[in-house]
Coordinates of N, CA and C in Angstrom, one line a residue:
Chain A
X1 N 0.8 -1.2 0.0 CA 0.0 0.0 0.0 C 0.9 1.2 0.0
X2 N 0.7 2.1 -1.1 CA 1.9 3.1 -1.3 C 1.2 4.1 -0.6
X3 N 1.6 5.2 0.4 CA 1.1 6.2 1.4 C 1.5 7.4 1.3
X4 N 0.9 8.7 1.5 CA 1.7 9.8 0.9 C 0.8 10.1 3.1
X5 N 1.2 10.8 3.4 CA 0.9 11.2 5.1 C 1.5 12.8 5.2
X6 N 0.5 13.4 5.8 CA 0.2 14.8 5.9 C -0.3 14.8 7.8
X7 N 0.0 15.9 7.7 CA -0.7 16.3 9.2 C -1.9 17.4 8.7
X8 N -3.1 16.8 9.2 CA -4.4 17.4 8.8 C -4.4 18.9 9.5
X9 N -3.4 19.1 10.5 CA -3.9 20.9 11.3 C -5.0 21.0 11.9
X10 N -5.9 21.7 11.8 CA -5.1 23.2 11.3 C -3.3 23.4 11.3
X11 N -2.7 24.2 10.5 CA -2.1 24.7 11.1 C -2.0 26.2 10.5
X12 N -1.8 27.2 11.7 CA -2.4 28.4 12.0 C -1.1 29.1 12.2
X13 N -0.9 30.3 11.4 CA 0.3 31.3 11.4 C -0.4 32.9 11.0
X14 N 0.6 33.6 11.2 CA 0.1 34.6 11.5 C 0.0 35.3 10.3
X15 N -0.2 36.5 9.4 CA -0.2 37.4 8.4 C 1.4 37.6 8.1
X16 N 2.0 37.4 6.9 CA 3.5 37.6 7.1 C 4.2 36.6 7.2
X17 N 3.6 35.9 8.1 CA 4.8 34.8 8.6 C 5.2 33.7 7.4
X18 N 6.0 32.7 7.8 CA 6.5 32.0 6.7 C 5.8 30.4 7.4
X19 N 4.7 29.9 6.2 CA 3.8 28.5 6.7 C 4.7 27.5 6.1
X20 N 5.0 26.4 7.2 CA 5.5 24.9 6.6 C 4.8 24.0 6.3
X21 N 4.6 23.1 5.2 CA 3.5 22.4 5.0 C 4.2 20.8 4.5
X22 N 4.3 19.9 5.7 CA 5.0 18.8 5.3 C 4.1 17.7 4.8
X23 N 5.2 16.7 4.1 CA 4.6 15.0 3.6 C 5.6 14.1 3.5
X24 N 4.7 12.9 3.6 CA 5.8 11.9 4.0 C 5.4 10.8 2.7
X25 N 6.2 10.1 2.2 CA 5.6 9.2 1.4 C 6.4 7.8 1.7
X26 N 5.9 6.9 0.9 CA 6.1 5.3 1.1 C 7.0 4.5 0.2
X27 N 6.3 5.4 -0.8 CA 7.0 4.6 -2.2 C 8.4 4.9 -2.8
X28 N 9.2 4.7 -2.1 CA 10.9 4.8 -2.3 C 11.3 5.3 -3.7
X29 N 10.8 4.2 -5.0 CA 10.8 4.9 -6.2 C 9.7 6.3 -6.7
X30 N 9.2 6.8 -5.9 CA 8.7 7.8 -6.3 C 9.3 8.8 -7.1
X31 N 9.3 9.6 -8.7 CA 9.8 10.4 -9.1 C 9.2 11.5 -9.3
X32 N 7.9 11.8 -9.3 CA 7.0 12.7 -9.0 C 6.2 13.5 -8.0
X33 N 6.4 14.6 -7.8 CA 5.3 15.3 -6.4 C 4.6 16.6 -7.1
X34 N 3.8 16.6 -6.5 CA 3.2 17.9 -6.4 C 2.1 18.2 -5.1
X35 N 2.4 19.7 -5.7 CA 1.0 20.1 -4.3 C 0.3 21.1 -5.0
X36 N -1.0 20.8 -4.5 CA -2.2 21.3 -5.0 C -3.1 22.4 -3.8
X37 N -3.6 23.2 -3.8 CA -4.2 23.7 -3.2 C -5.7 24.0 -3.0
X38 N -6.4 23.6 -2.2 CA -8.0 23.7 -2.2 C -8.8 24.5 -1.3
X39 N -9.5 25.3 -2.0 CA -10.2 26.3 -1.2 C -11.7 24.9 -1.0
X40 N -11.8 25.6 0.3 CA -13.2 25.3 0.6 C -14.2 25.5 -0.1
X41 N -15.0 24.0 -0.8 CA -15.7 24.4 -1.8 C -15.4 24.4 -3.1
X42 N -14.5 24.0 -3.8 CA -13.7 24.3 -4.7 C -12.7 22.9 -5.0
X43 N -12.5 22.7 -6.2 CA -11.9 22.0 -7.0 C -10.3 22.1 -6.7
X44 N -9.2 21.2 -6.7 CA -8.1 21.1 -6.7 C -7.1 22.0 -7.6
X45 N -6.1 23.0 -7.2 CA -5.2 23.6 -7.7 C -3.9 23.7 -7.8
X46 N -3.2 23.2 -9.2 CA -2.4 22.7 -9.1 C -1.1 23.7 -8.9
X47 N -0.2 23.8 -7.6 CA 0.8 25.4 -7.3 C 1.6 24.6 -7.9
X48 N 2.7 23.5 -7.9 CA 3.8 23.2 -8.4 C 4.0 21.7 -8.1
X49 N 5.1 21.3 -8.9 CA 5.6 20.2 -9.3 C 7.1 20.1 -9.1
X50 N 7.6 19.2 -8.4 CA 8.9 19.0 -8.5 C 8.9 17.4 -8.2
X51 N 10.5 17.8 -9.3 CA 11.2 16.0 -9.3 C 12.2 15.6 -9.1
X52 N 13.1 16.3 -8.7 CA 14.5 16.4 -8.4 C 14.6 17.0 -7.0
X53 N 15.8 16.6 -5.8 CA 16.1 16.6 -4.6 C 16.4 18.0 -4.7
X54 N 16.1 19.1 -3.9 CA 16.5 20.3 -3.7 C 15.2 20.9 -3.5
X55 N 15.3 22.4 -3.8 CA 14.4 23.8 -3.5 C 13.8 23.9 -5.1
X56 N 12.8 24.0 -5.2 CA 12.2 24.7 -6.6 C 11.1 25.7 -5.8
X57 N 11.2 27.0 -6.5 CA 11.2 28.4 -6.0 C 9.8 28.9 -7.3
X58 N 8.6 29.4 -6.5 CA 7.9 30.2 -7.5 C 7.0 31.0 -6.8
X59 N 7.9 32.2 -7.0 CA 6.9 33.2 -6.5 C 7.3 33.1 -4.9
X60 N 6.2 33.5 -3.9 CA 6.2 33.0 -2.8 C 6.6 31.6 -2.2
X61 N 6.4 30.7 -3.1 CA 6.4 29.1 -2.8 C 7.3 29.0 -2.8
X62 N 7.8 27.8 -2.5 CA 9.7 27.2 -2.6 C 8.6 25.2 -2.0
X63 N 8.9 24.9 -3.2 CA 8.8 23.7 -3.0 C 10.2 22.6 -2.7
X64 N 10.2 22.0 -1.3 CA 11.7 21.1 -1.5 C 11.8 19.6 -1.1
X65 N 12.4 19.0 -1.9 CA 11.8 17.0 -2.2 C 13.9 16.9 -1.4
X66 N 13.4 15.6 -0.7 CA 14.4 15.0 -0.1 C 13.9 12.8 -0.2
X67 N 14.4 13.1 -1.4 CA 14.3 11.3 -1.6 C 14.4 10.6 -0.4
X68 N 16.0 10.9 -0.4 CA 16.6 10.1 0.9 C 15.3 9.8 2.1
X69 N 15.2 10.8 2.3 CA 14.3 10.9 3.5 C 13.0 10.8 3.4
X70 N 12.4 11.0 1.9 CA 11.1 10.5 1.7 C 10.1 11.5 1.9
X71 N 10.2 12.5 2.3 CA 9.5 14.0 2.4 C 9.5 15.4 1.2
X72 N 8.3 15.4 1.1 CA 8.2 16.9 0.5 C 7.4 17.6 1.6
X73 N 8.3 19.3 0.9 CA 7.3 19.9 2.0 C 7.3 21.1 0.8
X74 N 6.3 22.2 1.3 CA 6.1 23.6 0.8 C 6.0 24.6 1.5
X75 N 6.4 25.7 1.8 CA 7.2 27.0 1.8 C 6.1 27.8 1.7
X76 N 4.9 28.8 1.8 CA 4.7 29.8 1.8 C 5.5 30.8 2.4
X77 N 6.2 31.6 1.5 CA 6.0 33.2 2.2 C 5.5 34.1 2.3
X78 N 5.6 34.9 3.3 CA 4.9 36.5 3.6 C 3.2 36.1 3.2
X79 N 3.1 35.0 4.0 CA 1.7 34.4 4.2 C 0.6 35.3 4.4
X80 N -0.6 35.0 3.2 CA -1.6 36.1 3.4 C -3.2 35.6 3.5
X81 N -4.1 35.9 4.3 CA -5.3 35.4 4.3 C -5.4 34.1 2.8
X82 N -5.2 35.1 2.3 CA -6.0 34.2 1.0 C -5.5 33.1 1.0
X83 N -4.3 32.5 1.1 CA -3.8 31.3 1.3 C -4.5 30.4 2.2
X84 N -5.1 31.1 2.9 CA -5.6 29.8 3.7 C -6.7 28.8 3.0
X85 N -6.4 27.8 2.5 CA -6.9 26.4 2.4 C -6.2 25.0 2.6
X86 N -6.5 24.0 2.2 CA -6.4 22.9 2.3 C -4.9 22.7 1.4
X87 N -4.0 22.7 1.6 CA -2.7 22.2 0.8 C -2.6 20.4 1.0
X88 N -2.8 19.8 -0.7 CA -2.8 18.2 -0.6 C -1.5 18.0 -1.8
X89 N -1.1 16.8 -1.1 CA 0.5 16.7 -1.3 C 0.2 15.0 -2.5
X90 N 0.9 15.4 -3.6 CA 0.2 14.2 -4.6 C 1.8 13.8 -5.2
X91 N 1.6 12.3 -4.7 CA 3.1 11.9 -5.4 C 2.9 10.7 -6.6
X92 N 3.1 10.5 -7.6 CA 3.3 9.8 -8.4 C 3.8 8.6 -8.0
X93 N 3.0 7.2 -8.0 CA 4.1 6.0 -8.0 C 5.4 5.9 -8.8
X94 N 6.1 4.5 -8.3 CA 6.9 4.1 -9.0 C 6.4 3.4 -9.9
X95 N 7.0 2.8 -10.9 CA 6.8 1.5 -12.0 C 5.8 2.3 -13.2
X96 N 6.1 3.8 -13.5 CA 5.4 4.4 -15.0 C 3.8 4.8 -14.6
X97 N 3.1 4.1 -13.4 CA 1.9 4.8 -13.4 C 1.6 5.9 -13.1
X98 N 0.6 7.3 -14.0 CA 0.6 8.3 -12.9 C -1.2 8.5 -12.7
X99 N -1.2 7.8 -11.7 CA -2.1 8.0 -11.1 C -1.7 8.1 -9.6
X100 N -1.8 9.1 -9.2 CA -1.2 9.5 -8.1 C -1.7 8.8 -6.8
X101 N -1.6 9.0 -5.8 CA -1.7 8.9 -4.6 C -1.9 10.1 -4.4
X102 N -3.0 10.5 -3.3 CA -3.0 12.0 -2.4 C -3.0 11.5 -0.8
X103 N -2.7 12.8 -0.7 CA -2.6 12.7 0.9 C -3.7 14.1 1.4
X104 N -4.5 13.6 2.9 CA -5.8 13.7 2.9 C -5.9 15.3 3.3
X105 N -4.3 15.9 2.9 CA -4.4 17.4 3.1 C -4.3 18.4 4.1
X106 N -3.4 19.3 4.3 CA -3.6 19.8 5.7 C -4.1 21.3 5.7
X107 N -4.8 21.8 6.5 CA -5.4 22.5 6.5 C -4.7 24.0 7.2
X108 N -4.1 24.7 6.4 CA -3.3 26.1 7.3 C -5.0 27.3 7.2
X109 N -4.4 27.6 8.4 CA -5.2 29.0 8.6 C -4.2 30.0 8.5
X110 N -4.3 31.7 7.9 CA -3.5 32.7 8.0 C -4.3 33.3 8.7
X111 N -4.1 34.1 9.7 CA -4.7 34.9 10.1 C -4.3 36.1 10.5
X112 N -5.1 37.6 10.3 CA -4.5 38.8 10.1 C -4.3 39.0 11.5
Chain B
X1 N -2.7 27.6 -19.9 CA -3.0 26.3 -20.7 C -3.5 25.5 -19.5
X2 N -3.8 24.1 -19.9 CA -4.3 23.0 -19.3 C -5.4 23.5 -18.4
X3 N -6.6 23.7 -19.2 CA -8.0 23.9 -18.8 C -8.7 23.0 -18.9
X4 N -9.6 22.3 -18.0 CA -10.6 21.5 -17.8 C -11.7 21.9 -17.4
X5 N -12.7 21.5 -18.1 CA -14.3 22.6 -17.3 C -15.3 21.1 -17.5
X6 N -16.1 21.2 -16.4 CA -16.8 20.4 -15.9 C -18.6 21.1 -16.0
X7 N -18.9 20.3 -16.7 CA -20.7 20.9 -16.9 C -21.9 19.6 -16.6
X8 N -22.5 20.0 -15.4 CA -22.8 21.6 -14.8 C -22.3 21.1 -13.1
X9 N -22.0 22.3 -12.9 CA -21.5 22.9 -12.0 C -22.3 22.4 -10.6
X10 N -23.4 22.2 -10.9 CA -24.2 21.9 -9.8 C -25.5 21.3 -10.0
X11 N -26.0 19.9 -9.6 CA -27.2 19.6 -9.6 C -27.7 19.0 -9.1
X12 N -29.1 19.4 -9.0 CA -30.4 18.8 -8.1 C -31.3 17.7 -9.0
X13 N -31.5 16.5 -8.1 CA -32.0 15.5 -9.0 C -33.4 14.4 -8.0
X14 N -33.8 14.3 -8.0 CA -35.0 13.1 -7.7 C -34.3 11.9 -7.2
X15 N -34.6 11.1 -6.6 CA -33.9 9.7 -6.2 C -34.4 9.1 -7.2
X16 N -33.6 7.9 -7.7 CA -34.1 7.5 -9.0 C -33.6 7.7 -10.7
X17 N -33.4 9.2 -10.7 CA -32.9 9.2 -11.8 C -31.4 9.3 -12.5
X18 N -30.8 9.7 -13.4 CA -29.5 9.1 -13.6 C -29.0 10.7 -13.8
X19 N -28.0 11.0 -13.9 CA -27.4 12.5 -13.9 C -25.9 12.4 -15.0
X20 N -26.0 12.7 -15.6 CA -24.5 13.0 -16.6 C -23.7 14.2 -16.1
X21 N -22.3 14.0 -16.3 CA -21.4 14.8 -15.9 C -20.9 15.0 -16.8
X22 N -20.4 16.1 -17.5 CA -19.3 16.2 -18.5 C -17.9 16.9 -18.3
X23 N -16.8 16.1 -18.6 CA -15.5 16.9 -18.4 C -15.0 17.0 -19.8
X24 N -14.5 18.4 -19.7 CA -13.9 18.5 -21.2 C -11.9 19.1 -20.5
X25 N -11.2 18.7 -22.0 CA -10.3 20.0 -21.9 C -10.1 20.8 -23.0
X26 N -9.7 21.9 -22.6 CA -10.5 22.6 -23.6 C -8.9 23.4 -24.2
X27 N -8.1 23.1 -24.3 CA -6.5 23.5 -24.7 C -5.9 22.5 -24.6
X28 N -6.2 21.3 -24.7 CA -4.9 20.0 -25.1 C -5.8 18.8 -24.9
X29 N -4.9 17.6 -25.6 CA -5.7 16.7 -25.7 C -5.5 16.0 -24.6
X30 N -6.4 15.1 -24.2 CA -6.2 14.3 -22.8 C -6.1 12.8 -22.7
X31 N -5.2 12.3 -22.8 CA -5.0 10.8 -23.2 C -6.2 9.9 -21.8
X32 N -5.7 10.7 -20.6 CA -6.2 10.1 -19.8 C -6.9 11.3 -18.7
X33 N -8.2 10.7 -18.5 CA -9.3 11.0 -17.0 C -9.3 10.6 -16.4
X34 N -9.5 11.2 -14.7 CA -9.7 11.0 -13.9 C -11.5 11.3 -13.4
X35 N -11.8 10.7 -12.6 CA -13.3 10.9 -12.2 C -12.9 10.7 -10.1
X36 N -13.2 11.8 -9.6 CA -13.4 11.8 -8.3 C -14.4 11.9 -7.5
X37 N -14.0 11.7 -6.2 CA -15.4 11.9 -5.1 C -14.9 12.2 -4.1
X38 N -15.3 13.4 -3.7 CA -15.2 13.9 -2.3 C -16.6 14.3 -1.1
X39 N -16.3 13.4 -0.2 CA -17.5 14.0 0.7 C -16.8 15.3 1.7
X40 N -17.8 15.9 2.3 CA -17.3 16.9 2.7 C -16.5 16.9 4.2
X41 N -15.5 17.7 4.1 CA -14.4 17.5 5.1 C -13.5 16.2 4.7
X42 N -13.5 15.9 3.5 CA -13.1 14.0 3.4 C -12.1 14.1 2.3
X43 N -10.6 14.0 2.1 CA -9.9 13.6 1.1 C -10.5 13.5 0.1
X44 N -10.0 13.6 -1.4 CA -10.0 12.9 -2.7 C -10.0 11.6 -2.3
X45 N -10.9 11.0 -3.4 CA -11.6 9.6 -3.3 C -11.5 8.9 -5.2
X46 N -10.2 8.3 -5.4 CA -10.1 8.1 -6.8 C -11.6 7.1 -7.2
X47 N -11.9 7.6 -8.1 CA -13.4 6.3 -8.7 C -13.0 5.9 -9.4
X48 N -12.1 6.0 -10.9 CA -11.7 5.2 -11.6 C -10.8 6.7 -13.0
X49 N -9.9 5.7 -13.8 CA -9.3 6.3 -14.4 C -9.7 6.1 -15.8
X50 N -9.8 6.9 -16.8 CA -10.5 6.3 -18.2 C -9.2 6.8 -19.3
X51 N -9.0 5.8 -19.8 CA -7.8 6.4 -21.0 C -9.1 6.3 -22.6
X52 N -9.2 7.2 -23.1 CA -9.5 7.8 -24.8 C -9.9 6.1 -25.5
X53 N -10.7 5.8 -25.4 CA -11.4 4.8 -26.5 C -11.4 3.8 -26.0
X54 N -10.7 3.4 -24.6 CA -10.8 2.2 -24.4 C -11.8 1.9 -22.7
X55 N -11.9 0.8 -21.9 CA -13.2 1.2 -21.0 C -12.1 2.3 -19.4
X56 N -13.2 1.8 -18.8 CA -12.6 2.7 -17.5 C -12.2 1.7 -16.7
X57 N -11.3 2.1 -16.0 CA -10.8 1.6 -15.0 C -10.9 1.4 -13.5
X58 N -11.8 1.0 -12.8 CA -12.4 1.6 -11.6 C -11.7 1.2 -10.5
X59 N -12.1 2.2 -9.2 CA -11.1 1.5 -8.1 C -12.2 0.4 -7.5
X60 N -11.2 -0.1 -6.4 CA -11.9 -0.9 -5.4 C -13.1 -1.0 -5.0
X61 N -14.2 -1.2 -5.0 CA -16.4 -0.6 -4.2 C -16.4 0.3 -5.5
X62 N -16.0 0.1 -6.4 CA -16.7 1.6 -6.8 C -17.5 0.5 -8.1
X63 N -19.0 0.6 -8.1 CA -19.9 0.2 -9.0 C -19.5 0.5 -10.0
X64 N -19.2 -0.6 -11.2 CA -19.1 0.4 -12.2 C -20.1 0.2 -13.3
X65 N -21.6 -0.3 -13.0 CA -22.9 -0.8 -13.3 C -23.3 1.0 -12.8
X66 N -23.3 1.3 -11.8 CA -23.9 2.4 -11.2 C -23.0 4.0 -11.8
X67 N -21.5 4.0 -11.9 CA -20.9 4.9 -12.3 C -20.4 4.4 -13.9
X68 N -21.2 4.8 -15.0 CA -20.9 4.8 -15.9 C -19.8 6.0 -16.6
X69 N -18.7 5.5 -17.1 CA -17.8 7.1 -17.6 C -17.8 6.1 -18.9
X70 N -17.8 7.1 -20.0 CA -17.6 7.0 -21.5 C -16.6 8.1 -21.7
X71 N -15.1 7.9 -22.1 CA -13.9 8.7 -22.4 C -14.2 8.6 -24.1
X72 N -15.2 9.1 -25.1 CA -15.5 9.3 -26.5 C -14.1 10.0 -27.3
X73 N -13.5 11.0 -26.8 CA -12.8 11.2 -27.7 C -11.6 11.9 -26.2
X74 N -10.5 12.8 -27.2 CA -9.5 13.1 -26.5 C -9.3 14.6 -25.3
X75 N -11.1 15.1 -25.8 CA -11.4 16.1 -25.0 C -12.4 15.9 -24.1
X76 N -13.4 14.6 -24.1 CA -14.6 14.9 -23.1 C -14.0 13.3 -22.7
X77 N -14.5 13.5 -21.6 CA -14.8 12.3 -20.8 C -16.6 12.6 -20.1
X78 N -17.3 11.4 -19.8 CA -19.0 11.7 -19.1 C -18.6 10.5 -18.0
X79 N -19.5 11.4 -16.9 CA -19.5 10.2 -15.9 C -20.9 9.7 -15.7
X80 N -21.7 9.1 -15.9 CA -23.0 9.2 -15.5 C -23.5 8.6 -14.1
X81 N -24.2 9.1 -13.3 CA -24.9 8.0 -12.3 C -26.1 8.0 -12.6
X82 N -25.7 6.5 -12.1 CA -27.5 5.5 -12.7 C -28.4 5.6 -11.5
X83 N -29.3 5.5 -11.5 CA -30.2 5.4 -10.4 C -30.0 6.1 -9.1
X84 N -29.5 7.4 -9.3 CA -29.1 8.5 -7.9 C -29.6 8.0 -7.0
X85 N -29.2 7.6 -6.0 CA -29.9 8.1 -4.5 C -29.4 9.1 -3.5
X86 N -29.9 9.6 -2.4 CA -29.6 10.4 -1.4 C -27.7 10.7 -1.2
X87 N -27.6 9.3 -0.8 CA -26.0 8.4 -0.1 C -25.2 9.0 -1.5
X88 N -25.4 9.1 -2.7 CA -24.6 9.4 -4.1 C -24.7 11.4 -4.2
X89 N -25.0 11.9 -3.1 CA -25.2 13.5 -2.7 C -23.8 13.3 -2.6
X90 N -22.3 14.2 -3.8 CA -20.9 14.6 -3.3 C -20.5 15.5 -4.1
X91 N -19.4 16.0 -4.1 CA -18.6 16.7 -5.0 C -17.9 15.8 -6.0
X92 N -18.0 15.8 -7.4 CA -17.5 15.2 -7.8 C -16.7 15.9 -9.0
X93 N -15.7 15.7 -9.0 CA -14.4 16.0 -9.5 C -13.8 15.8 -10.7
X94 N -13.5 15.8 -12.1 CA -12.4 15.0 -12.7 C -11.6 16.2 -12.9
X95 N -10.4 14.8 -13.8 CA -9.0 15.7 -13.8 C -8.4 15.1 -15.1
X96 N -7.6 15.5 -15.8 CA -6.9 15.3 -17.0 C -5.2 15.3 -16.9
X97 N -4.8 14.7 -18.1 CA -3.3 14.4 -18.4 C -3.4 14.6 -19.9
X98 N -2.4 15.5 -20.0 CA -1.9 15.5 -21.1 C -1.1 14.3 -22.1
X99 N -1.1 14.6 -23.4 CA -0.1 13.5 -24.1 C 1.6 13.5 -23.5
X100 N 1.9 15.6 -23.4 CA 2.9 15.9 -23.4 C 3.4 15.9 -21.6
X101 N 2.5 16.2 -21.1 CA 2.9 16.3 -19.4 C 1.9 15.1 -18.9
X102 N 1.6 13.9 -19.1 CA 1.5 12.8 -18.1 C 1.4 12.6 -16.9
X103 N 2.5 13.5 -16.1 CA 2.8 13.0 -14.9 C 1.7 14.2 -14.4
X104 N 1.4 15.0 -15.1 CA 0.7 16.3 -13.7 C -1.1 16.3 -14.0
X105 N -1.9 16.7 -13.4 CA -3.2 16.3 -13.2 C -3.7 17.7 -13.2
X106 N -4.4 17.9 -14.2 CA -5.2 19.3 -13.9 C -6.5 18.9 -13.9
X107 N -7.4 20.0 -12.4 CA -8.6 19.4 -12.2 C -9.7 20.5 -12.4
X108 N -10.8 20.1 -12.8 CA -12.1 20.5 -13.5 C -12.6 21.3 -12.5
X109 N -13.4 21.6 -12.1 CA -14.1 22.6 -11.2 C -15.1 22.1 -10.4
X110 N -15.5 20.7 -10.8 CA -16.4 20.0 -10.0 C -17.7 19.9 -9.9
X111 N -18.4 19.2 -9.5 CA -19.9 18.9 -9.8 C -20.2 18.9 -8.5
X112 N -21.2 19.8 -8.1 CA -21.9 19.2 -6.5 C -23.0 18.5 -6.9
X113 N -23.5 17.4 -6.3 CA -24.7 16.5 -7.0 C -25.4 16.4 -5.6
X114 N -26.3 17.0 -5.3 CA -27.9 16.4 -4.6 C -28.5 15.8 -5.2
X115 N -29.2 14.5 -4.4 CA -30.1 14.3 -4.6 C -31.1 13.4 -3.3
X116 N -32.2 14.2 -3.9 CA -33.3 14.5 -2.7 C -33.6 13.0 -3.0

């Protein structure tokens, strides 16, 4: 059973501040992630994609994948109300499938 | 680019009758669909995956006598439910892959489905 694991939150930061948003996954060959963002009410959006070990940087975001260790996480900066929704962490199996796996999303609040 | 729109947006239906969903994309072709379900406060819930001309592929419980999807060509996929009931009231979702990006999933805008 390939697992992608999120901490559901809330998690609650202030206007400005800088939100961490981790995941954990299972499937060792995984070469794909992403994270999507979901407003309440609302269909899945996709912020970024990364497939290589390091930092990928957009905008406010900074997405960064650590194989070794089996975690992606995401980076908001200078965090603003509107960010607040559901951030869900989607990693691609191994073995060519992409039908992803999600993970059940965690919930940040910004608050002014 | 990579737009998917989902019609309609929202509907109210009788217990009993069957409801069509339509997902299109509407800037590239989609080799492969997805069709979702979400209850409220509740993760994405995959129902099955449909690749362009050939049948669907459903997950685990998921009827697929009751959730009919027809993938007709490279832009629409339909999901239909047969015989609505109450318990079949969700958000329902799909999402697309391109020929050229595969690996990334762009999602529709979703269907709320009641039914009384």
């Amino acid at each position: 059973q390939k697992e992608v694991e999120q901490n559901s939150g809330p998690l609650s930061v202030p206007e400005g501040a800088i939100a961490s948003l981790n995941c954990t996954y299972s499937d060792r060959g995984s070469q794909s992630f992403f994270w999507y963002r979901q407003y309440s009410g609302k269909s899945p959006e996709l912020i970024m994609s990364i497939y290589s070990n390091g930092d990928k940087e957009d905008g406010r975001f900074t997405a960064q994948l650590n194989k070794a260790s089996q975690y992606v996480s995401l980076l908001i900066r200078d965090s603003q109300p509107s960010d607040s929704a559901t951030y869900l962490c989607a990693v691609n199996p191994s073995g060519g499938s992409y039908i992803p796996t999600f993970g059940r999303g965690t919930s940040l609040i910004v608050h002014p | 680019g990579a737009v998917v729109s989902q019609h309609p947006s929202r509907v109210i239906c009788k217990s009993g009758t069957s409801v069509k969903i339509e997902c299109r994309s509407l800037d590239f072709q989609a080799t492969t669909m997805f069709w979702y379900r979400q209850f409220p406060k509740q993760s994405l819930m995959l129902m099955a995956t449909s690749n362009e001309g050939s049948k669907a592929t459903y997950e685990q419980g998921v009827e697929k006598d009751k959730f009919l999807i027809n993938h007709a060509s490279l832009t629409l996929s339909t999901l239909t439910v047969t015989s609505a009931h109450p318990e079949d009231s969700s958000f329902y979702i799909c999402s697309a892959c391109s020929r050229e990006g595969q690996e990334t999933q762009y999602f529709g805008p979703g269907t709320r489905l009641l039914v009384l």
